[in-house]
Tab-separated table of C-alpha atoms in Angstrom:
chain	number	residue	atom	x	y	z
A	1	UNK	CA	-1.117	-27.702	15.274
A	2	UNK	CA	-4.216	-27.439	13.273
A	3	UNK	CA	-4.425	-28.625	9.649
A	4	UNK	CA	-5.133	-25.049	8.548
A	5	UNK	CA	-2.061	-23.715	10.411
A	6	UNK	CA	0.228	-26.350	8.954
A	7	UNK	CA	-1.159	-25.564	5.454
A	8	UNK	CA	-0.651	-21.904	5.895
A	9	UNK	CA	2.898	-22.357	7.222
A	10	UNK	CA	3.664	-24.252	3.908
A	11	UNK	CA	2.155	-21.516	1.704
A	12	UNK	CA	4.072	-18.702	3.676
A	13	UNK	CA	7.344	-20.587	3.378
A	14	UNK	CA	6.929	-20.900	-0.342
A	15	UNK	CA	5.832	-17.403	-1.071
A	16	UNK	CA	8.411	-15.952	1.263
A	17	UNK	CA	11.281	-17.991	-0.613
A	18	UNK	CA	9.887	-16.856	-4.170
A	19	UNK	CA	9.426	-13.120	-4.079
A	20	UNK	CA	8.737	-11.122	-7.271
A	21	UNK	CA	8.594	-7.414	-7.808
A	22	UNK	CA	5.682	-5.271	-9.090
A	23	UNK	CA	4.130	-6.429	-12.392
A	24	UNK	CA	6.434	-9.488	-12.540
A	25	UNK	CA	4.588	-11.725	-10.170
A	26	UNK	CA	4.171	-14.438	-12.790
A	27	UNK	CA	5.309	-17.534	-10.765
A	28	UNK	CA	3.419	-16.145	-7.795
A	29	UNK	CA	0.227	-16.002	-9.726
A	30	UNK	CA	0.762	-19.481	-11.053
A	31	UNK	CA	1.291	-20.753	-7.455
A	32	UNK	CA	-1.930	-18.913	-6.134
A	33	UNK	CA	-3.952	-20.445	-9.193
A	34	UNK	CA	-2.654	-23.806	-8.389
A	35	UNK	CA	-3.549	-23.730	-4.649
A	36	UNK	CA	-7.069	-22.321	-5.195
A	37	UNK	CA	-7.674	-24.981	-7.882
A	38	UNK	CA	-6.456	-27.675	-5.419
A	39	UNK	CA	-9.492	-26.288	-3.235
A	40	UNK	CA	-11.853	-27.099	-6.133
A	41	UNK	CA	-12.240	-23.300	-6.887
A	42	UNK	CA	-12.047	-21.596	-10.279
A	43	UNK	CA	-9.745	-18.669	-10.150
A	44	UNK	CA	-9.575	-16.060	-12.991
A	45	UNK	CA	-6.436	-14.331	-14.085
A	46	UNK	CA	-6.504	-10.623	-14.759
A	47	UNK	CA	-6.369	-9.657	-18.331
A	48	UNK	CA	-2.996	-8.600	-19.655
A	49	UNK	CA	-1.309	-8.495	-16.353
A	50	UNK	CA	-0.277	-10.563	-13.163
A	51	UNK	CA	-2.718	-11.335	-10.266
A	52	UNK	CA	-6.011	-13.092	-10.126
A	53	UNK	CA	-9.338	-13.331	-8.368
A	54	UNK	CA	-11.668	-16.157	-7.230
A	55	UNK	CA	-15.297	-16.146	-6.377
A	56	UNK	CA	-16.626	-18.385	-3.751
A	57	UNK	CA	-20.356	-19.089	-3.230
A	58	UNK	CA	-23.407	-18.510	-5.493
A	59	UNK	CA	-24.604	-15.426	-7.394
A	60	UNK	CA	-22.911	-12.099	-7.973
A	61	UNK	CA	-20.101	-11.404	-5.351
A	62	UNK	CA	-20.995	-8.261	-3.180
A	63	UNK	CA	-18.222	-8.735	-0.698
A	64	UNK	CA	-14.588	-8.833	-1.312
A	65	UNK	CA	-11.279	-9.515	0.308
A	66	UNK	CA	-8.259	-8.046	-1.294
A	67	UNK	CA	-4.561	-9.030	-0.664
A	68	UNK	CA	-1.457	-7.784	-2.299
A	69	UNK	CA	1.225	-9.988	-3.960
A	70	UNK	CA	4.339	-8.101	-4.818
A	71	UNK	CA	7.627	-7.829	-3.065
A	72	UNK	CA	10.190	-4.835	-2.965
A	73	UNK	CA	13.485	-4.528	-4.675
A	74	UNK	CA	16.087	-3.687	-2.098
A	75	UNK	CA	19.554	-4.291	-0.888
A	76	UNK	CA	19.741	-7.441	1.416
A	77	UNK	CA	23.037	-8.128	3.005
A	78	UNK	CA	24.898	-6.536	0.281
A	79	UNK	CA	22.886	-7.866	-2.565
A	80	UNK	CA	19.963	-6.169	-4.431
A	81	UNK	CA	17.002	-8.540	-4.744
A	82	UNK	CA	13.262	-9.041	-4.570
A	83	UNK	CA	12.378	-9.205	-0.869
A	84	UNK	CA	9.197	-9.589	1.086
A	85	UNK	CA	9.714	-7.001	3.729
A	86	UNK	CA	6.292	-5.509	3.672
A	87	UNK	CA	4.385	-8.644	4.639
A	88	UNK	CA	2.741	-9.452	1.236
A	89	UNK	CA	3.788	-13.044	1.693
A	90	UNK	CA	1.729	-13.112	4.819
A	91	UNK	CA	-1.229	-11.277	3.184
A	92	UNK	CA	-1.347	-13.905	0.296
A	93	UNK	CA	-1.181	-16.707	2.803
A	94	UNK	CA	-4.090	-15.193	4.762
A	95	UNK	CA	-6.097	-14.840	1.458
A	96	UNK	CA	-5.555	-18.539	0.708
A	97	UNK	CA	-6.465	-19.393	4.228
A	98	UNK	CA	-9.843	-17.266	3.928
A	99	UNK	CA	-10.461	-18.931	0.666
A	100	UNK	CA	-10.168	-22.489	2.297
A	101	UNK	CA	-12.310	-21.487	5.077
A	102	UNK	CA	-15.109	-19.837	2.930
A	103	UNK	CA	-15.049	-22.700	0.483
A	104	UNK	CA	-16.207	-24.932	3.418
A	105	UNK	CA	-18.655	-22.498	4.710
A	106	UNK	CA	-22.608	-22.370	4.000
A	107	UNK	CA	-22.582	-18.970	2.371
A	108	UNK	CA	-25.811	-17.385	1.565
A	109	UNK	CA	-24.163	-15.249	-1.162
A	110	UNK	CA	-20.773	-14.963	-2.859
A	111	UNK	CA	-17.410	-13.533	-1.915
A	112	UNK	CA	-14.615	-12.453	-4.297
A	113	UNK	CA	-11.053	-12.645	-3.100
A	114	UNK	CA	-8.588	-10.551	-5.078
A	115	UNK	CA	-4.808	-11.100	-5.296
A	116	UNK	CA	-3.627	-7.681	-6.554
A	117	UNK	CA	-0.261	-6.987	-8.143
A	118	UNK	CA	1.974	-3.919	-7.802
A	119	UNK	CA	0.790	-2.397	-4.441
A	120	UNK	CA	4.330	-1.156	-4.054
A	121	UNK	CA	4.332	0.740	-7.179
A	122	UNK	CA	1.027	2.500	-5.975
A	123	UNK	CA	-0.927	1.636	-9.182
A	124	UNK	CA	-1.996	-1.948	-8.745
A	125	UNK	CA	-5.401	-0.993	-7.209
A	126	UNK	CA	-6.056	1.409	-10.109
A	127	UNK	CA	-5.467	-1.448	-12.595
A	128	UNK	CA	-8.018	-3.510	-10.670
A	129	UNK	CA	-10.537	-0.673	-10.936
A	130	UNK	CA	-9.849	-0.524	-14.726
A	131	UNK	CA	-10.550	-4.452	-15.118
A	132	UNK	CA	-13.958	-3.786	-13.431
A	133	UNK	CA	-13.478	-6.498	-10.852
A	134	UNK	CA	-14.451	-4.271	-8.051
A	135	UNK	CA	-17.682	-3.065	-9.691
A	136	UNK	CA	-20.244	-5.621	-8.248
A	137	UNK	CA	-18.973	-5.194	-4.550
A	138	UNK	CA	-20.502	-3.370	-1.649
A	139	UNK	CA	-17.980	-4.312	0.878
A	140	UNK	CA	-14.249	-4.742	0.542
A	141	UNK	CA	-11.805	-5.798	3.324
A	142	UNK	CA	-8.034	-5.540	3.194
A	143	UNK	CA	-5.357	-6.687	5.550
A	144	UNK	CA	-1.803	-5.518	6.636
A	145	UNK	CA	0.527	-6.986	9.186
A	146	UNK	CA	1.413	-4.307	11.785
A	147	UNK	CA	4.628	-3.362	13.755
A	148	UNK	CA	4.990	-3.786	17.391
A	149	UNK	CA	5.083	0.028	17.906
A	150	UNK	CA	1.317	-0.003	16.725
A	151	UNK	CA	-0.091	-3.221	18.081
A	152	UNK	CA	1.002	-5.996	20.544
A	153	UNK	CA	1.206	-9.487	19.396
A	154	UNK	CA	-2.145	-11.137	19.085
A	155	UNK	CA	-4.042	-7.718	19.142
A	156	UNK	CA	-5.891	-6.844	15.842
A	157	UNK	CA	-7.420	-3.557	14.703
A	158	UNK	CA	-10.504	-3.153	12.642
A	159	UNK	CA	-9.391	-0.165	10.736
A	160	UNK	CA	-6.078	1.279	9.372
A	161	UNK	CA	-6.234	5.004	8.525
A	162	UNK	CA	-3.168	5.375	6.239
A	163	UNK	CA	-2.227	8.762	5.027
A	164	UNK	CA	-1.861	10.174	1.697
A	165	UNK	CA	1.630	10.115	-0.129
A	166	UNK	CA	3.125	11.536	-3.174
A	167	UNK	CA	6.640	11.018	-4.603
A	168	UNK	CA	7.795	13.724	-6.670
A	169	UNK	CA	10.837	13.858	-8.976
A	170	UNK	CA	12.160	17.058	-10.550
A	171	UNK	CA	15.151	18.705	-12.382
A	172	UNK	CA	16.552	22.147	-11.807
A	173	UNK	CA	18.203	23.774	-14.811
A	174	UNK	CA	20.539	26.798	-14.536
A	175	UNK	CA	23.677	27.658	-16.169
A	176	UNK	CA	27.029	26.047	-15.892
A	177	UNK	CA	30.126	28.186	-15.482
A	178	UNK	CA	33.745	28.341	-14.285
A	179	UNK	CA	34.185	28.548	-10.439
A	180	UNK	CA	36.221	31.678	-10.917
A	181	UNK	CA	33.380	33.440	-12.689
A	182	UNK	CA	30.124	32.510	-10.729
A	183	UNK	CA	28.344	35.678	-12.097
A	184	UNK	CA	28.119	33.989	-15.448
A	185	UNK	CA	26.413	30.950	-14.263
A	186	UNK	CA	23.335	29.988	-12.245
A	187	UNK	CA	24.194	27.421	-9.578
A	188	UNK	CA	21.598	24.745	-9.471
A	189	UNK	CA	22.755	23.609	-5.980
A	190	UNK	CA	21.990	27.200	-4.617
A	191	UNK	CA	18.425	27.130	-6.232
A	192	UNK	CA	17.939	23.628	-4.634
A	193	UNK	CA	19.060	24.958	-1.301
A	194	UNK	CA	16.420	27.833	-1.667
A	195	UNK	CA	13.757	25.320	-2.559
A	196	UNK	CA	14.614	23.144	0.567
A	197	UNK	CA	14.326	26.355	2.584
A	198	UNK	CA	10.967	27.215	0.999
A	199	UNK	CA	9.533	23.732	1.733
A	200	UNK	CA	10.028	24.326	5.359
A	201	UNK	CA	7.908	27.467	5.207
A	202	UNK	CA	4.857	25.647	3.810
A	203	UNK	CA	2.461	25.951	6.890
A	204	UNK	CA	-0.668	23.916	7.480
A	205	UNK	CA	-3.223	24.228	10.227
A	206	UNK	CA	-2.499	23.148	13.667
A	207	UNK	CA	-3.983	19.955	14.357
A	208	UNK	CA	-3.370	18.592	10.778
A	209	UNK	CA	-0.690	16.210	9.990
A	210	UNK	CA	1.563	16.636	7.059
A	211	UNK	CA	5.219	16.990	5.772
A	212	UNK	CA	7.039	17.739	2.516
A	213	UNK	CA	10.873	17.176	2.468
A	214	UNK	CA	13.607	16.745	-0.126
A	215	UNK	CA	14.959	13.174	0.055
A	216	UNK	CA	17.355	13.136	-2.861
A	217	UNK	CA	19.615	15.685	-4.373
A	218	UNK	CA	22.253	15.149	-7.150
A	219	UNK	CA	24.239	17.876	-8.889
A	220	UNK	CA	27.682	18.537	-10.283
A	221	UNK	CA	30.559	16.260	-11.034
A	222	UNK	CA	33.946	15.589	-9.440
A	223	UNK	CA	35.519	18.935	-10.322
A	224	UNK	CA	35.224	21.613	-7.586
A	225	UNK	CA	35.868	24.489	-9.905
A	226	UNK	CA	32.650	24.087	-11.946
A	227	UNK	CA	29.374	25.936	-11.127
A	228	UNK	CA	26.797	23.101	-11.675
A	229	UNK	CA	24.108	24.013	-14.028
A	230	UNK	CA	21.669	21.137	-13.357
A	231	UNK	CA	20.433	19.291	-10.211
A	232	UNK	CA	17.834	16.420	-9.869
A	233	UNK	CA	15.878	15.947	-6.647
A	234	UNK	CA	13.090	13.894	-5.056
A	235	UNK	CA	10.497	14.923	-2.620
A	236	UNK	CA	8.499	12.788	-0.179
A	237	UNK	CA	5.145	14.351	0.667
A	238	UNK	CA	2.916	12.900	3.358
A	239	UNK	CA	-0.542	13.987	4.806
A	240	UNK	CA	-3.132	12.175	7.011
A	241	UNK	CA	-6.085	13.649	4.903
A	242	UNK	CA	-6.438	14.146	1.259
A	243	UNK	CA	-7.171	17.843	1.511
A	244	UNK	CA	-4.222	18.452	3.605
A	245	UNK	CA	-2.016	16.949	0.874
A	246	UNK	CA	-3.764	19.326	-1.613
A	247	UNK	CA	-2.674	22.158	0.623
A	248	UNK	CA	0.953	20.719	0.596
A	249	UNK	CA	0.997	20.602	-3.295
A	250	UNK	CA	-0.324	24.147	-3.502
A	251	UNK	CA	2.483	25.361	-1.274
A	252	UNK	CA	4.998	23.285	-3.342
A	253	UNK	CA	3.825	25.000	-6.590
A	254	UNK	CA	4.206	28.413	-4.952
A	255	UNK	CA	7.610	27.552	-3.689
A	256	UNK	CA	8.812	26.350	-7.026
A	257	UNK	CA	7.488	29.380	-8.855
A	258	UNK	CA	9.334	31.637	-6.314
A	259	UNK	CA	12.724	30.026	-6.648
A	260	UNK	CA	12.354	29.998	-10.443
A	261	UNK	CA	11.647	33.792	-10.444
A	262	UNK	CA	14.455	34.707	-7.911
A	263	UNK	CA	17.110	32.448	-9.348
A	264	UNK	CA	16.229	32.506	-13.003
A	265	UNK	CA	16.117	28.769	-13.121
A	266	UNK	CA	13.677	26.365	-14.663
A	267	UNK	CA	12.155	23.582	-12.414
A	268	UNK	CA	10.447	20.688	-14.078
A	269	UNK	CA	8.826	18.125	-11.986
A	270	UNK	CA	6.349	15.218	-12.081
A	271	UNK	CA	4.615	12.889	-9.634
A	272	UNK	CA	5.880	9.328	-9.561
A	273	UNK	CA	3.867	7.203	-6.924
A	274	UNK	CA	0.734	8.812	-5.680
A	275	UNK	CA	-1.433	7.288	-2.804
A	276	UNK	CA	-4.615	8.797	-1.306
A	277	UNK	CA	-5.533	8.614	2.291
A	278	UNK	CA	-7.789	6.154	3.886
A	279	UNK	CA	-11.636	6.672	3.947
A	280	UNK	CA	-12.705	4.124	6.418
A	281	UNK	CA	-16.345	3.071	6.241
A	282	UNK	CA	-17.857	2.860	9.849
A	283	UNK	CA	-20.032	0.025	8.823
A	284	UNK	CA	-17.351	-2.110	7.488
A	285	UNK	CA	-15.088	-1.370	10.487
A	286	UNK	CA	-17.802	-2.465	12.688
A	287	UNK	CA	-18.322	-5.779	10.995
A	288	UNK	CA	-14.629	-6.302	10.980
A	289	UNK	CA	-14.449	-5.609	14.713
A	290	UNK	CA	-17.287	-8.120	15.264
A	291	UNK	CA	-15.324	-10.702	13.416
A	292	UNK	CA	-12.107	-9.989	15.554
A	293	UNK	CA	-14.218	-10.482	18.759
A	294	UNK	CA	-15.893	-13.440	17.469
A	295	UNK	CA	-12.549	-15.076	16.413
A	296	UNK	CA	-10.089	-14.157	19.131
A	297	UNK	CA	-12.040	-12.324	21.973
A	298	UNK	CA	-12.814	-8.727	22.835
A	299	UNK	CA	-9.525	-8.568	24.863
A	300	UNK	CA	-7.695	-9.093	21.592
A	301	UNK	CA	-9.545	-6.411	19.622
A	302	UNK	CA	-7.432	-3.146	19.455
A	303	UNK	CA	-8.197	0.489	18.588
A	304	UNK	CA	-8.304	1.724	14.902
A	305	UNK	CA	-4.826	2.695	13.799
A	306	UNK	CA	-3.641	6.090	12.427
A	307	UNK	CA	-0.590	5.467	10.371
A	308	UNK	CA	1.529	7.813	8.354
A	309	UNK	CA	2.362	5.131	5.855
A	310	UNK	CA	0.457	4.763	2.593
A	311	UNK	CA	-1.462	1.915	0.943
A	312	UNK	CA	-2.970	1.924	-2.602
A	313	UNK	CA	-6.084	-0.146	-1.224
A	314	UNK	CA	-7.609	3.219	-0.497
A	315	UNK	CA	-7.986	4.031	-4.192
A	316	UNK	CA	-10.948	1.749	-4.255
A	317	UNK	CA	-13.174	3.891	-2.022
A	318	UNK	CA	-11.525	7.083	-3.271
A	319	UNK	CA	-12.892	6.256	-6.791
A	320	UNK	CA	-15.925	4.463	-5.585
A	321	UNK	CA	-17.249	6.368	-2.692
A	322	UNK	CA	-20.100	3.974	-2.252
A	323	UNK	CA	-17.877	1.002	-1.585
A	324	UNK	CA	-17.580	0.246	2.083
A	325	UNK	CA	-14.001	-0.439	2.942
A	326	UNK	CA	-11.657	-1.007	5.937
A	327	UNK	CA	-8.517	-2.930	6.548
A	328	UNK	CA	-7.510	-5.350	9.126
A	329	UNK	CA	-4.501	-4.492	11.071
A	330	UNK	CA	-2.884	-7.776	12.158
A	331	UNK	CA	-0.899	-7.499	15.450
A	332	UNK	CA	1.933	-10.019	14.649
A	333	UNK	CA	5.062	-8.407	16.073
A	334	UNK	CA	6.670	-6.880	12.978
A	335	UNK	CA	10.302	-5.951	13.763
A	336	UNK	CA	12.397	-3.966	13.128
A	337	UNK	CA	9.756	-2.429	10.938
A	338	UNK	CA	8.075	-2.617	7.567
A	339	UNK	CA	10.248	-2.335	4.632
A	340	UNK	CA	13.369	-3.074	6.690
A	341	UNK	CA	15.425	-5.666	4.671
A	342	UNK	CA	15.539	-8.029	7.722
A	343	UNK	CA	11.855	-7.535	8.599
A	344	UNK	CA	10.190	-10.504	10.355
A	345	UNK	CA	6.995	-11.173	12.086
A	346	UNK	CA	5.331	-13.991	14.131
A	347	UNK	CA	3.664	-16.073	11.194
A	348	UNK	CA	1.620	-18.147	13.733
A	349	UNK	CA	-0.910	-15.203	13.714
A	350	UNK	CA	-1.530	-15.723	10.065
A	351	UNK	CA	-4.316	-18.424	10.955
A	352	UNK	CA	-6.036	-15.883	13.010
A	353	UNK	CA	-5.911	-13.242	10.237
A	354	UNK	CA	-7.230	-15.869	7.802
A	355	UNK	CA	-10.254	-16.548	10.155
A	356	UNK	CA	-10.937	-12.982	10.924
A	357	UNK	CA	-11.125	-12.139	7.219
A	358	UNK	CA	-13.402	-15.212	6.508
A	359	UNK	CA	-15.716	-14.216	9.413
A	360	UNK	CA	-15.859	-10.577	8.366
A	361	UNK	CA	-16.798	-11.780	4.752
A	362	UNK	CA	-19.518	-14.039	6.128
A	363	UNK	CA	-20.893	-11.245	8.248
A	364	UNK	CA	-20.897	-8.820	5.361
A	365	UNK	CA	-22.648	-11.336	3.095
A	366	UNK	CA	-25.365	-11.695	5.644
A	367	UNK	CA	-25.649	-7.825	5.925
A	368	UNK	CA	-26.043	-7.754	2.113
A	369	UNK	CA	-28.709	-10.459	2.254
A	370	UNK	CA	-30.660	-8.450	5.021
A	371	UNK	CA	-30.494	-5.333	2.801
A	372	UNK	CA	-31.716	-7.093	-0.435
A	373	UNK	CA	-35.173	-6.118	-1.678
């Protein structure tokens, strides 16, 4: 076993055993700072929040690598706890590995490695944008472990085309009444059922991918003879492109307006998490493809992946269209699937991921130097 693989195994074991949820990654941040300083680097914590970044090389960094550091809060074997079931422990491990490799490389420019909090909340990337730490970058590479249904073990993708996602919560307010006099009330459950039916009638063009559905509904108490006057609900909205998401939301607004009018209820709603779809840059994906081939060979370079899942990484290029971004899909045998409380993957591929990211960063630095005046 190589020295790097041994070191990465140690990092992973520690990070996996000490998960922390979004915006509370304090000890995780401390560990990352400690390990980067042990490499002789000078990491900088973000202002007024968890997470950090480190610059490697000389000059202003124009190439970046971003990893995420938070865990999910979920039930595991009957107990609710923080749990790394999305692979962020592996992402951090690869970030530390890339830092170690780049610190020993003869870079002609600088690379910035970002350890971002709160990806699971969907607003960590926006916080980094507000901090200004993305501003000098021309290229930015991300990474995410992938399930077996997408990539075989040891096969890696140069681009992940995540979809857009919005989580919406709302309240339907009618009028409560006695079950014997339903005409005196307005049944919130019936209005919710009408809204569910209306959502099914939101059409998008054939060839486009999108869905909107109710995933939570709660109304009434334990008494069967009371017409419930209030219901709360949640909606999960997904689309492969940002403009398709806009069409779904327009349809939702029409559906809500029609139910309000017909049932004489009020429906108040707001967006919780909001994720934009990927806008993969062809040049960045090409550099990452070259890095995969250079590291593990052409036979281990897979196709670009289209995924219905969401990732707040794509806010970077959404708000900075000039930024060239793509994400490495690491084929490491994720099973049973991402966000499953008992998710596992083959951690031996983390070394390959670290080497691919470091190689892509070096290639991008050289491309930046070639394009310098």
